mmCIF file with all atom_site columns, C-alpha atoms in Angstrom:
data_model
loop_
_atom_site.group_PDB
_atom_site.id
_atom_site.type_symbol
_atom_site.label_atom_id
_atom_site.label_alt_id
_atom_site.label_comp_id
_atom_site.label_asym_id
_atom_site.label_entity_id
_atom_site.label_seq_id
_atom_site.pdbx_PDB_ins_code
_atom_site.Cartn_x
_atom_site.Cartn_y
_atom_site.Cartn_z
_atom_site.occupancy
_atom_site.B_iso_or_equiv
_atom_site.pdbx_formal_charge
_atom_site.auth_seq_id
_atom_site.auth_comp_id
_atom_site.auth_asym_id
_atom_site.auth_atom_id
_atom_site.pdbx_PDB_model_num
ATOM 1   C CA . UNK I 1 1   ? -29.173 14.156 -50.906 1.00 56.00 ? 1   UNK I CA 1
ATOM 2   C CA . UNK I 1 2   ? -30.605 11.987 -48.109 1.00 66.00 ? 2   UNK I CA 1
ATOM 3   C CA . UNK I 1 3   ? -28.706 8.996  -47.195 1.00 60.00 ? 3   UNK I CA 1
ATOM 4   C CA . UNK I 1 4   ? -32.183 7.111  -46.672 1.00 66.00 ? 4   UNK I CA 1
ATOM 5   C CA . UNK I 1 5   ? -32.775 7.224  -50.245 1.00 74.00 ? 5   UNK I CA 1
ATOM 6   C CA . UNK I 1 6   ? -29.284 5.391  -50.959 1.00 77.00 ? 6   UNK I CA 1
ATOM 7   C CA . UNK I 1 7   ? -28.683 1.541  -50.970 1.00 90.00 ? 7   UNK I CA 1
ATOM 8   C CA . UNK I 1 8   ? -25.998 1.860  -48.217 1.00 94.00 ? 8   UNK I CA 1
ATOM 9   C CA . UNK I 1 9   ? -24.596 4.563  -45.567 1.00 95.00 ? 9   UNK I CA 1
ATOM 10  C CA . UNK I 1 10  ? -21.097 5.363  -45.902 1.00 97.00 ? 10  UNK I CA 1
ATOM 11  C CA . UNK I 1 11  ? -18.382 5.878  -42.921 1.00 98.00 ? 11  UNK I CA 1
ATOM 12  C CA . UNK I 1 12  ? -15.417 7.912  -44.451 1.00 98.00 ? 12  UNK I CA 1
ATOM 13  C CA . UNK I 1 13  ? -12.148 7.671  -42.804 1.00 98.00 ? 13  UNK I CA 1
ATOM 14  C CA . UNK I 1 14  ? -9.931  10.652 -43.269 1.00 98.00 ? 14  UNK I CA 1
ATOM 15  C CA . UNK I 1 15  ? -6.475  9.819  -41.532 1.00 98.00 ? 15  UNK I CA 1
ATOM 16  C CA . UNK I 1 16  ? -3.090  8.684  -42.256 1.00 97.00 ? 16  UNK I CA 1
ATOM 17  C CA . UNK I 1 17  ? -2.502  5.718  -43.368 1.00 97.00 ? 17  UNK I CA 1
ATOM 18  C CA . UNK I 1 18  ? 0.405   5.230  -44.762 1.00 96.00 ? 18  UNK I CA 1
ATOM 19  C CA . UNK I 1 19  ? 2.938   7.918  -42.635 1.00 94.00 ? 19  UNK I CA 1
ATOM 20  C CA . UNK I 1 20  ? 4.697   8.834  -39.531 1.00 88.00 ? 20  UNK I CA 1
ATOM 21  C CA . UNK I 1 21  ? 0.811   8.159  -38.344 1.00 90.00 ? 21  UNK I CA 1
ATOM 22  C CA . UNK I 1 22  ? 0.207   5.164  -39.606 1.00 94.00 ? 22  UNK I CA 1
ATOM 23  C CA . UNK I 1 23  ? -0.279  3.197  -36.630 1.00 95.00 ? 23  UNK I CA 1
ATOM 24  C CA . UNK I 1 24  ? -2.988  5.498  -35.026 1.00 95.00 ? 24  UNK I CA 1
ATOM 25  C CA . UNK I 1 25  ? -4.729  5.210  -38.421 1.00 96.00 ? 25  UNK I CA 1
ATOM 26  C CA . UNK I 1 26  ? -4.636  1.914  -38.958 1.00 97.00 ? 26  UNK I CA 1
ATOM 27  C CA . UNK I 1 27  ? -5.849  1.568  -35.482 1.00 97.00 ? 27  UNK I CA 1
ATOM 28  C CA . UNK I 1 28  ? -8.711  4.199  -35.782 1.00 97.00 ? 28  UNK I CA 1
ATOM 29  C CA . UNK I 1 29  ? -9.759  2.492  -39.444 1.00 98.00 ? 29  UNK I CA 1
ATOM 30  C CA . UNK I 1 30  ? -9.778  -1.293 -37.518 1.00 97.00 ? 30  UNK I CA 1
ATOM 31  C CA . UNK I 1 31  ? -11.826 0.185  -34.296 1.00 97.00 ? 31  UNK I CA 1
ATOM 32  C CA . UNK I 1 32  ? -14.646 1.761  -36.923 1.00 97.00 ? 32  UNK I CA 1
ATOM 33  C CA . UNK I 1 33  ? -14.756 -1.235 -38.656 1.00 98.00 ? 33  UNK I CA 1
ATOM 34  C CA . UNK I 1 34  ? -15.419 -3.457 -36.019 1.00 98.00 ? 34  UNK I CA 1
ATOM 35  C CA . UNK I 1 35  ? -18.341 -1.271 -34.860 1.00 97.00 ? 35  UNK I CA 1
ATOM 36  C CA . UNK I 1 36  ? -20.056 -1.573 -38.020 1.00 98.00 ? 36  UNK I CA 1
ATOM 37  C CA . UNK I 1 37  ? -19.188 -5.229 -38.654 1.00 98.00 ? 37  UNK I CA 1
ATOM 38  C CA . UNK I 1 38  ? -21.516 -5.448 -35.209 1.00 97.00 ? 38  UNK I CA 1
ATOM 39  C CA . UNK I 1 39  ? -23.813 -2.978 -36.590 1.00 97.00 ? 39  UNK I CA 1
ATOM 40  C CA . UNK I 1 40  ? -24.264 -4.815 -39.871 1.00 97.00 ? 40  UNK I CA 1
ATOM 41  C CA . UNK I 1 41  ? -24.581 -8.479 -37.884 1.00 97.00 ? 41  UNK I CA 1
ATOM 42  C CA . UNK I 1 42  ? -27.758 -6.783 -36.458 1.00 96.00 ? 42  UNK I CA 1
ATOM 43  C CA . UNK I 1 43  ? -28.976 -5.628 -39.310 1.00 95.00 ? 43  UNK I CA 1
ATOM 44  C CA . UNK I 1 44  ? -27.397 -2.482 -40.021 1.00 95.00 ? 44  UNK I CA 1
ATOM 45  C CA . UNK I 1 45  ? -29.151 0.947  -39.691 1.00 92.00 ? 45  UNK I CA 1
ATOM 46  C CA . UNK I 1 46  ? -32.865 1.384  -41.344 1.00 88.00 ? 46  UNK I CA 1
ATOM 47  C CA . UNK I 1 47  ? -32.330 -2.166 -42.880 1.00 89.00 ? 47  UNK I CA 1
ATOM 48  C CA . UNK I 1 48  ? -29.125 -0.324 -44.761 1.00 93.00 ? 48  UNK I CA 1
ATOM 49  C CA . UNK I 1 49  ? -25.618 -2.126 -44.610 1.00 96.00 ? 49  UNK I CA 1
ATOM 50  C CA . UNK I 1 50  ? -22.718 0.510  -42.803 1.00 96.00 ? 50  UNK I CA 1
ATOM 51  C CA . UNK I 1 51  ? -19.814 0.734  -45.121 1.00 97.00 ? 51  UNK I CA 1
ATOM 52  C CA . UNK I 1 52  ? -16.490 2.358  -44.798 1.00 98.00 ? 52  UNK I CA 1
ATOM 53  C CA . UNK I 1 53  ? -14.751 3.678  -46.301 1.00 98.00 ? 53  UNK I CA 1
ATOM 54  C CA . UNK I 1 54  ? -10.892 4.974  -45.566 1.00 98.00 ? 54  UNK I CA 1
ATOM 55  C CA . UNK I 1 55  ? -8.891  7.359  -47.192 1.00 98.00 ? 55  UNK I CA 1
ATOM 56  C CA . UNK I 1 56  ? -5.253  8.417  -46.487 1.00 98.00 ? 56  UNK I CA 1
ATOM 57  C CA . UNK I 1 57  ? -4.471  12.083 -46.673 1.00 98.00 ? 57  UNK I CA 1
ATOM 58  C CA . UNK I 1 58  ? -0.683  10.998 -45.376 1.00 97.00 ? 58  UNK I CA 1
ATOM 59  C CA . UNK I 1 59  ? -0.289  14.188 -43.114 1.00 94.00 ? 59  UNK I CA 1
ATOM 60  C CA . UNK I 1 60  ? -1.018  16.776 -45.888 1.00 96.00 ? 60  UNK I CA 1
ATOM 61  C CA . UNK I 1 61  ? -3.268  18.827 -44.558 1.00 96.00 ? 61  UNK I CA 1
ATOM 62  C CA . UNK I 1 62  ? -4.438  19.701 -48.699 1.00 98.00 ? 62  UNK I CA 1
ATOM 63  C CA . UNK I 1 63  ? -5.220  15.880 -49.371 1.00 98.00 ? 63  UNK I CA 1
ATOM 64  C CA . UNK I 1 64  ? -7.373  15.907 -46.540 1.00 98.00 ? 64  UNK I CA 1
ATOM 65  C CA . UNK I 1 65  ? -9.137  18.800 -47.001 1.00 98.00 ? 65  UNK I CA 1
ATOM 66  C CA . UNK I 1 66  ? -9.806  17.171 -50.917 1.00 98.00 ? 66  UNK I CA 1
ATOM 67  C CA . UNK I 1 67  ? -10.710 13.645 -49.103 1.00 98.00 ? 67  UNK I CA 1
ATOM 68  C CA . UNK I 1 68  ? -13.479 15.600 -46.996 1.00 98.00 ? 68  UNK I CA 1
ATOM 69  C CA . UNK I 1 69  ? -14.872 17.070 -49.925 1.00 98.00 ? 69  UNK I CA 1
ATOM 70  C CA . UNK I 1 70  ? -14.789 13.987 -52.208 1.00 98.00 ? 70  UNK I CA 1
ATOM 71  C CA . UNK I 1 71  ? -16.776 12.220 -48.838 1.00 98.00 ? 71  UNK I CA 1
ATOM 72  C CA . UNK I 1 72  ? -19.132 15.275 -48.861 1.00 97.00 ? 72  UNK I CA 1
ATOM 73  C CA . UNK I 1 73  ? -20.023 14.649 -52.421 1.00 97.00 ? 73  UNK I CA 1
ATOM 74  C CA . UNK I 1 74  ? -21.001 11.130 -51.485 1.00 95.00 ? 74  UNK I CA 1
ATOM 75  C CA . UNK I 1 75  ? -24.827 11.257 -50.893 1.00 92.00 ? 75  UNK I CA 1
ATOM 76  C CA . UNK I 1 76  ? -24.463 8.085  -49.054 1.00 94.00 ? 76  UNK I CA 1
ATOM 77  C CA . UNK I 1 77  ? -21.909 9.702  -46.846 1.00 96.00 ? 77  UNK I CA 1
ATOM 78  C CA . UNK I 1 78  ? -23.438 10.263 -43.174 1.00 95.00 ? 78  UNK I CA 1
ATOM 79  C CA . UNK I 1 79  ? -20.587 11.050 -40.652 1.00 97.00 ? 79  UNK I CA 1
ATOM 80  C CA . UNK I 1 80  ? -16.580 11.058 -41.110 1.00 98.00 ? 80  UNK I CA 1
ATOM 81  C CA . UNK I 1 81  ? -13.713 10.037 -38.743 1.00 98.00 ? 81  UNK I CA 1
ATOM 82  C CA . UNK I 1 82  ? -10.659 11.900 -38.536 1.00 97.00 ? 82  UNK I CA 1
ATOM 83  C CA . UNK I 1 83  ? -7.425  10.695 -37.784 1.00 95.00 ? 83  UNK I CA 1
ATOM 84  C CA . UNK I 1 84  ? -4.438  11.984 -35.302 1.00 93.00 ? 84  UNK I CA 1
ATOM 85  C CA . UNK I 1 85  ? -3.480  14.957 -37.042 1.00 93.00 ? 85  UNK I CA 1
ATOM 86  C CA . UNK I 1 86  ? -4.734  17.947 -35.611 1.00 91.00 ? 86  UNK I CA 1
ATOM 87  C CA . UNK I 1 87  ? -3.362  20.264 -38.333 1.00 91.00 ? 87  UNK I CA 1
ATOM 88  C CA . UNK I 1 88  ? -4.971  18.306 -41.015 1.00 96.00 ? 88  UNK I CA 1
ATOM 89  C CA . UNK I 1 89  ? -8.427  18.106 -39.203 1.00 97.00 ? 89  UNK I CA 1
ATOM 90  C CA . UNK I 1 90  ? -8.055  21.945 -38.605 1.00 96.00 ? 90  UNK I CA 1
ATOM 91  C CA . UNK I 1 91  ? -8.051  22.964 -42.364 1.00 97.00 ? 91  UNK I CA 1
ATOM 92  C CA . UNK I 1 92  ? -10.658 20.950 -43.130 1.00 98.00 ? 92  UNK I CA 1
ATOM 93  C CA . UNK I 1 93  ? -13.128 23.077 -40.002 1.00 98.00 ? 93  UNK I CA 1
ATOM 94  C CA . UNK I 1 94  ? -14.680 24.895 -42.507 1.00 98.00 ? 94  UNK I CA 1
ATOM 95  C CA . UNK I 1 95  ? -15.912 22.751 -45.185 1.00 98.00 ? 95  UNK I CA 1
ATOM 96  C CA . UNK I 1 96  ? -16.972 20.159 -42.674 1.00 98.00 ? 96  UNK I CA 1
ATOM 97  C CA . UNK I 1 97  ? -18.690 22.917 -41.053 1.00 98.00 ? 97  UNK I CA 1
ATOM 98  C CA . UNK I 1 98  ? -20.677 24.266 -44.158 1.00 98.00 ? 98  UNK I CA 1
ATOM 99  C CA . UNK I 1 99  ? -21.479 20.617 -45.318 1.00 98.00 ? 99  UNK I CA 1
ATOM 100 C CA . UNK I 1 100 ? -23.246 20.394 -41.661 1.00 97.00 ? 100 UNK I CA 1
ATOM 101 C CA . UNK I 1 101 ? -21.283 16.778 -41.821 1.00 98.00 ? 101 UNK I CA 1
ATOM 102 C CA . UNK I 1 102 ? -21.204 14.986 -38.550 1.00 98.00 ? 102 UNK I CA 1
ATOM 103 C CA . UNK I 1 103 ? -16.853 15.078 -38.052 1.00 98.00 ? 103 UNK I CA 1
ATOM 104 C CA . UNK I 1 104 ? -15.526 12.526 -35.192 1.00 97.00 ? 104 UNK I CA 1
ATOM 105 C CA . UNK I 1 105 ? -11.865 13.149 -33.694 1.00 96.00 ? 105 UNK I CA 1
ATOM 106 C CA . UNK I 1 106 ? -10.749 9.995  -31.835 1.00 95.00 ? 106 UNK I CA 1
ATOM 107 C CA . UNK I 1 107 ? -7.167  11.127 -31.240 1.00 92.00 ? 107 UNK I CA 1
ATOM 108 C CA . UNK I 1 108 ? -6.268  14.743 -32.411 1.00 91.00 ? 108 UNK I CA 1
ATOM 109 C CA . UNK I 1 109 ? -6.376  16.546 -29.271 1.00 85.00 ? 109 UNK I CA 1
ATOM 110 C CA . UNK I 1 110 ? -6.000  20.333 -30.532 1.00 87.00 ? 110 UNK I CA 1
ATOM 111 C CA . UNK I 1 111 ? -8.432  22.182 -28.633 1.00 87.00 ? 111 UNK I CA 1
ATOM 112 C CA . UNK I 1 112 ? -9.129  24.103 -31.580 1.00 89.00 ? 112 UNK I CA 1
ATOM 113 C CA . UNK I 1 113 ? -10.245 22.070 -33.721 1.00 93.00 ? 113 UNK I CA 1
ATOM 114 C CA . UNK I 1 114 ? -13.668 21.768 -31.306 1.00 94.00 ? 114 UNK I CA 1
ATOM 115 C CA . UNK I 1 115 ? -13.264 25.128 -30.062 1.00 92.00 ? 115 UNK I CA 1
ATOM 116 C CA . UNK I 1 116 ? -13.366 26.368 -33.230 1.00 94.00 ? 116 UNK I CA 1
ATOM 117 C CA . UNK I 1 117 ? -15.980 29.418 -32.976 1.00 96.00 ? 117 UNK I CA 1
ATOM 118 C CA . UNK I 1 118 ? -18.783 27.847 -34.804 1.00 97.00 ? 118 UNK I CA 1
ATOM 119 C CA . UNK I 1 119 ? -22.429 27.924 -32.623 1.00 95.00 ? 119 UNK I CA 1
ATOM 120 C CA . UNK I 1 120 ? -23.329 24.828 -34.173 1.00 96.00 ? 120 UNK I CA 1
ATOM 121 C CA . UNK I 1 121 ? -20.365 22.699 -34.352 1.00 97.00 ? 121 UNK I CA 1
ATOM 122 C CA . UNK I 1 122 ? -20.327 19.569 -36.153 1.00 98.00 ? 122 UNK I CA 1
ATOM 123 C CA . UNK I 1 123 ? -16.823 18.508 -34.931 1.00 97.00 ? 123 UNK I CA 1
ATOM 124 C CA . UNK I 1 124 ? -16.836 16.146 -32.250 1.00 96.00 ? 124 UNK I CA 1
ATOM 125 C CA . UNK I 1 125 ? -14.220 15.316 -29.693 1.00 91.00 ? 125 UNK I CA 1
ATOM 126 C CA . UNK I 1 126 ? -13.896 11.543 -28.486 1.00 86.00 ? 126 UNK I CA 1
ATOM 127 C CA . UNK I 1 127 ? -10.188 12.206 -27.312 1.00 80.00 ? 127 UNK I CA 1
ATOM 128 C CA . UNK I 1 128 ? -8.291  14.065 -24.956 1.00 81.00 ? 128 UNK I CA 1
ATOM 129 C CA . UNK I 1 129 ? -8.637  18.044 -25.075 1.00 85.00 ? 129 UNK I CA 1
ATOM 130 C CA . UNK I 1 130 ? -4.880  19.647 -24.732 1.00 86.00 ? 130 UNK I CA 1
ATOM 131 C CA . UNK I 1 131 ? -6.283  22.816 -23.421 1.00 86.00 ? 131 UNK I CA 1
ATOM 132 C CA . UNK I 1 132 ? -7.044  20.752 -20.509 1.00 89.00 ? 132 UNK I CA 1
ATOM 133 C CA . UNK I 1 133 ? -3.905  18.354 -20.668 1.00 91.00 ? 133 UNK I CA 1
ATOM 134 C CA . UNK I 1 134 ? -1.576  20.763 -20.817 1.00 93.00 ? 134 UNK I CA 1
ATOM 135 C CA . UNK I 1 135 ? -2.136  22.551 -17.977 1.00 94.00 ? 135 UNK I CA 1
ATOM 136 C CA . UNK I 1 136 ? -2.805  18.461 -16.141 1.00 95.00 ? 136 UNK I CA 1
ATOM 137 C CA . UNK I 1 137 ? 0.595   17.730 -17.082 1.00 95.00 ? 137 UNK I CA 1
ATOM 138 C CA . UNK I 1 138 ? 2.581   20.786 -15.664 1.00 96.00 ? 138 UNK I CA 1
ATOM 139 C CA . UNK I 1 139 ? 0.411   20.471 -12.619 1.00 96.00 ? 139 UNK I CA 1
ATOM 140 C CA . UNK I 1 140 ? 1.843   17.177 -12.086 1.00 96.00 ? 140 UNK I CA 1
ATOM 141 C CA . UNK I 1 141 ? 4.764   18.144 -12.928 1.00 95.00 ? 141 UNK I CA 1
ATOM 142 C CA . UNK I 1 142 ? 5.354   20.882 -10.376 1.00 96.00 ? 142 UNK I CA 1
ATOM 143 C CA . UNK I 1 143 ? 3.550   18.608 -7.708  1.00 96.00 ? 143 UNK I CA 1
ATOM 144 C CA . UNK I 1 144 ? 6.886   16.398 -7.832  1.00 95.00 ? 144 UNK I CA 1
ATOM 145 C CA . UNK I 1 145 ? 9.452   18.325 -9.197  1.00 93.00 ? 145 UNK I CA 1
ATOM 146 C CA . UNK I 1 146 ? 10.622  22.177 -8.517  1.00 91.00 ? 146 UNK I CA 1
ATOM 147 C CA . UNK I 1 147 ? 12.782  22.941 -11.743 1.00 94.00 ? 147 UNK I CA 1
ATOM 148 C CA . UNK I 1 148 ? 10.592  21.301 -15.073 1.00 95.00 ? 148 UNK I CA 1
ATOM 149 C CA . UNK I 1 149 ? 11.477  21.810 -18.020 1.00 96.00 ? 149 UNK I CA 1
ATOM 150 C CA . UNK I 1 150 ? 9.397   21.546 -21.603 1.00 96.00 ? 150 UNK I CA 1
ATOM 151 C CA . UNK I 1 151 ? 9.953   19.042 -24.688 1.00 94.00 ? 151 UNK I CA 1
ATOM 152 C CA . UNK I 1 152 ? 7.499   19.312 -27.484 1.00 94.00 ? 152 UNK I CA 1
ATOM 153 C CA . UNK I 1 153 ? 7.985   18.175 -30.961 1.00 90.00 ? 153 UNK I CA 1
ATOM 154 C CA . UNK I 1 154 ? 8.105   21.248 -33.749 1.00 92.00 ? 154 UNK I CA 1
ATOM 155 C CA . UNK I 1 155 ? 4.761   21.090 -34.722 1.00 85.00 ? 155 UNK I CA 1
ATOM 156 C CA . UNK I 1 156 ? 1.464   23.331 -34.430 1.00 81.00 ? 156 UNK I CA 1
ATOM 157 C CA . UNK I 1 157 ? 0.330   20.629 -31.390 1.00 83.00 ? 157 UNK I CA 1
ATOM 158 C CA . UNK I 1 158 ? 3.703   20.749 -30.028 1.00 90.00 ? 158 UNK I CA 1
ATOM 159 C CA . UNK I 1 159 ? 4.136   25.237 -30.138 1.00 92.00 ? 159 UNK I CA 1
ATOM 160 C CA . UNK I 1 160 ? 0.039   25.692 -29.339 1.00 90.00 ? 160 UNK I CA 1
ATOM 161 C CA . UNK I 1 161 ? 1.089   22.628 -25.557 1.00 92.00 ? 161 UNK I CA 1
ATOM 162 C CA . UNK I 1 162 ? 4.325   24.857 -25.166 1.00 96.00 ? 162 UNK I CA 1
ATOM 163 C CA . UNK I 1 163 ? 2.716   28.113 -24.968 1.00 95.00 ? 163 UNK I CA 1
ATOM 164 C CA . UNK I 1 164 ? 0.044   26.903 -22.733 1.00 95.00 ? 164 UNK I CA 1
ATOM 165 C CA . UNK I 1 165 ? 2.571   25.208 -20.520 1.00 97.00 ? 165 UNK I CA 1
ATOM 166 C CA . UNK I 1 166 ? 4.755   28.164 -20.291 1.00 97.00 ? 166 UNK I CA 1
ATOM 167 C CA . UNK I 1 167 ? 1.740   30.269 -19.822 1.00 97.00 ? 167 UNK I CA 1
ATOM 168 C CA . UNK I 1 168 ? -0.015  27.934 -16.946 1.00 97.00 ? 168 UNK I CA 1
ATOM 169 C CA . UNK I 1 169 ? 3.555   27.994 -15.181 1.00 97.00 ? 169 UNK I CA 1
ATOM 170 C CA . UNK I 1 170 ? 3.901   31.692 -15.296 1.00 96.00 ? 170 UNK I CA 1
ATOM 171 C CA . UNK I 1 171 ? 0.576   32.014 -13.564 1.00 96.00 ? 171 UNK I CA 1
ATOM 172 C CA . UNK I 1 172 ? 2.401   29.763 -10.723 1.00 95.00 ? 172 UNK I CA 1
ATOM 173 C CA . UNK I 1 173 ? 5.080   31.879 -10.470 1.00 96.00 ? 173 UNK I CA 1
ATOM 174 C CA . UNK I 1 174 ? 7.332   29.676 -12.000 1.00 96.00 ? 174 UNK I CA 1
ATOM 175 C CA . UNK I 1 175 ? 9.402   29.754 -15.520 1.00 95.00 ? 175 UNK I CA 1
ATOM 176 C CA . UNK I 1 176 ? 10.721  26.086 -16.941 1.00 95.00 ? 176 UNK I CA 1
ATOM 177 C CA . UNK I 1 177 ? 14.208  25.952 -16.830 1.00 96.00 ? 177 UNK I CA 1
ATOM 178 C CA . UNK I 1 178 ? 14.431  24.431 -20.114 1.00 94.00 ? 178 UNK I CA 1
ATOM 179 C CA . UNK I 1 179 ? 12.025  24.822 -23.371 1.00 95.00 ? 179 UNK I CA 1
ATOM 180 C CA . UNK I 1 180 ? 12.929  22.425 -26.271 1.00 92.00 ? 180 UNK I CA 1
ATOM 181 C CA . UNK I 1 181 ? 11.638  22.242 -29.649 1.00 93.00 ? 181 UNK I CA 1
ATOM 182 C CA . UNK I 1 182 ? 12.480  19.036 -31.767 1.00 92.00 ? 182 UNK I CA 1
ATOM 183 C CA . UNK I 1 183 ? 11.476  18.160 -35.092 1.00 92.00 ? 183 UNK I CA 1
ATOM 184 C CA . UNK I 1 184 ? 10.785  14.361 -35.594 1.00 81.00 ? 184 UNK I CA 1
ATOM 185 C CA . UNK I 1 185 ? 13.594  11.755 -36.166 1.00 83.00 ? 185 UNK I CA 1
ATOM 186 C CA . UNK I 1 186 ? 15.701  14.143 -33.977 1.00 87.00 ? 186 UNK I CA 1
ATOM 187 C CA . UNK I 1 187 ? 18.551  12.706 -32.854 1.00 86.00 ? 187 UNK I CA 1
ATOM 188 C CA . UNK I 1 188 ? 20.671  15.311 -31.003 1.00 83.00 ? 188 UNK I CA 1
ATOM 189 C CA . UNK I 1 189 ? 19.205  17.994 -28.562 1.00 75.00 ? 189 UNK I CA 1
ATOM 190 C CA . UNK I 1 190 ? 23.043  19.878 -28.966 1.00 75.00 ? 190 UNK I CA 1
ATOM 191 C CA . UNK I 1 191 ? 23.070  23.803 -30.463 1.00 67.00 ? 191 UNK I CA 1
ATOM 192 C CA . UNK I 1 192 ? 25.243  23.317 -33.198 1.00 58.00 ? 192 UNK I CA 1
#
């Protein structure tokens, strides 16, 4: 369907919003909608008023996949903007991908998610890339101190930064003298 034809173009917001991530989505759903409050003050886009429109997939990677699709089926829907969540927005590649859907990712920083394989790549990064801040970070780290060692929280972000950090530092010659894994709301690093 073209969006021309419809009485209003649509924004969806696929984050958390109600979660451990709540904040960042909140944040990323306030930040959108100032933009098109602006937008709309000037008249909106084609003489159409900018609506969005939020929906919280609460860090289940399943609800967002079904909020993508629900915005997909939209006809008024012209671009979506994903959350903090990089597993979420990475199960969703492919049906963002086949809808040809323009995807925005202000904070999700898994390189994969725009490295993802596809030619033409609708995903769009607007945040860092942790490819490239991984290795930033354990060059600064080694620039001040001889023995790091690696924290990461137990998550797909946190094992895909410790590989790359382990790997980077091998390449230096060097091996981290300590590599944790923690799972949120950790409270002890001990080995029980």
């Amino acid at each position: 369907p073209d969006p021309k034809a419809q009485k209003q173009i649509v924004i969806g917001i696929d984050a958390d919003l109600s979660m451990d991530g709540e904040a960042a989505g909140l944040a990323i759903k306030r930040g959108v909608e100032i933009a098109v409050d602006e937008i709309n003050a000037k008249g909106g886009i084609l003489g159409k008023k900018l609506v969005v429109l939020a929906k919280d997939h609460r860090t289940i990677a399943s609800v967002g996949l079904q909020n993508v699709k629900e915005f997909i089926q939209r006809a008024d829907t012209v671009a979506i903007v994903g959350g903090k969540h990089s597993a979420v927005i990475y199960n969703e590649i492919d049906t963002i991908q086949k809808a040809k859907i323009p995807y925005l990712i202000p904070w999700a920083a898994a390189a994969e998610n725009t490295e993802n394989g596809y030619a033409q790549n609708y995903l769009f990064r607007i945040s860092a890339n942790d490819r490239l801040a991984s290795v930033f970070i354990v060059d600064y780290a080694i620039e001040r101190h001889k023995k790091p060692a690696i924290i990461v929280e137990n998550s797909i972000w946190g094992r895909r930064n410790l590989k790359r950090m382990c790997a980077h530092l091998g390449d230096k010659g060097i091996n981290a003298v300590a590599r944790i894994v923690y799972n949120r709301g950790q409270k002890s690093f001990q080995k029980e």
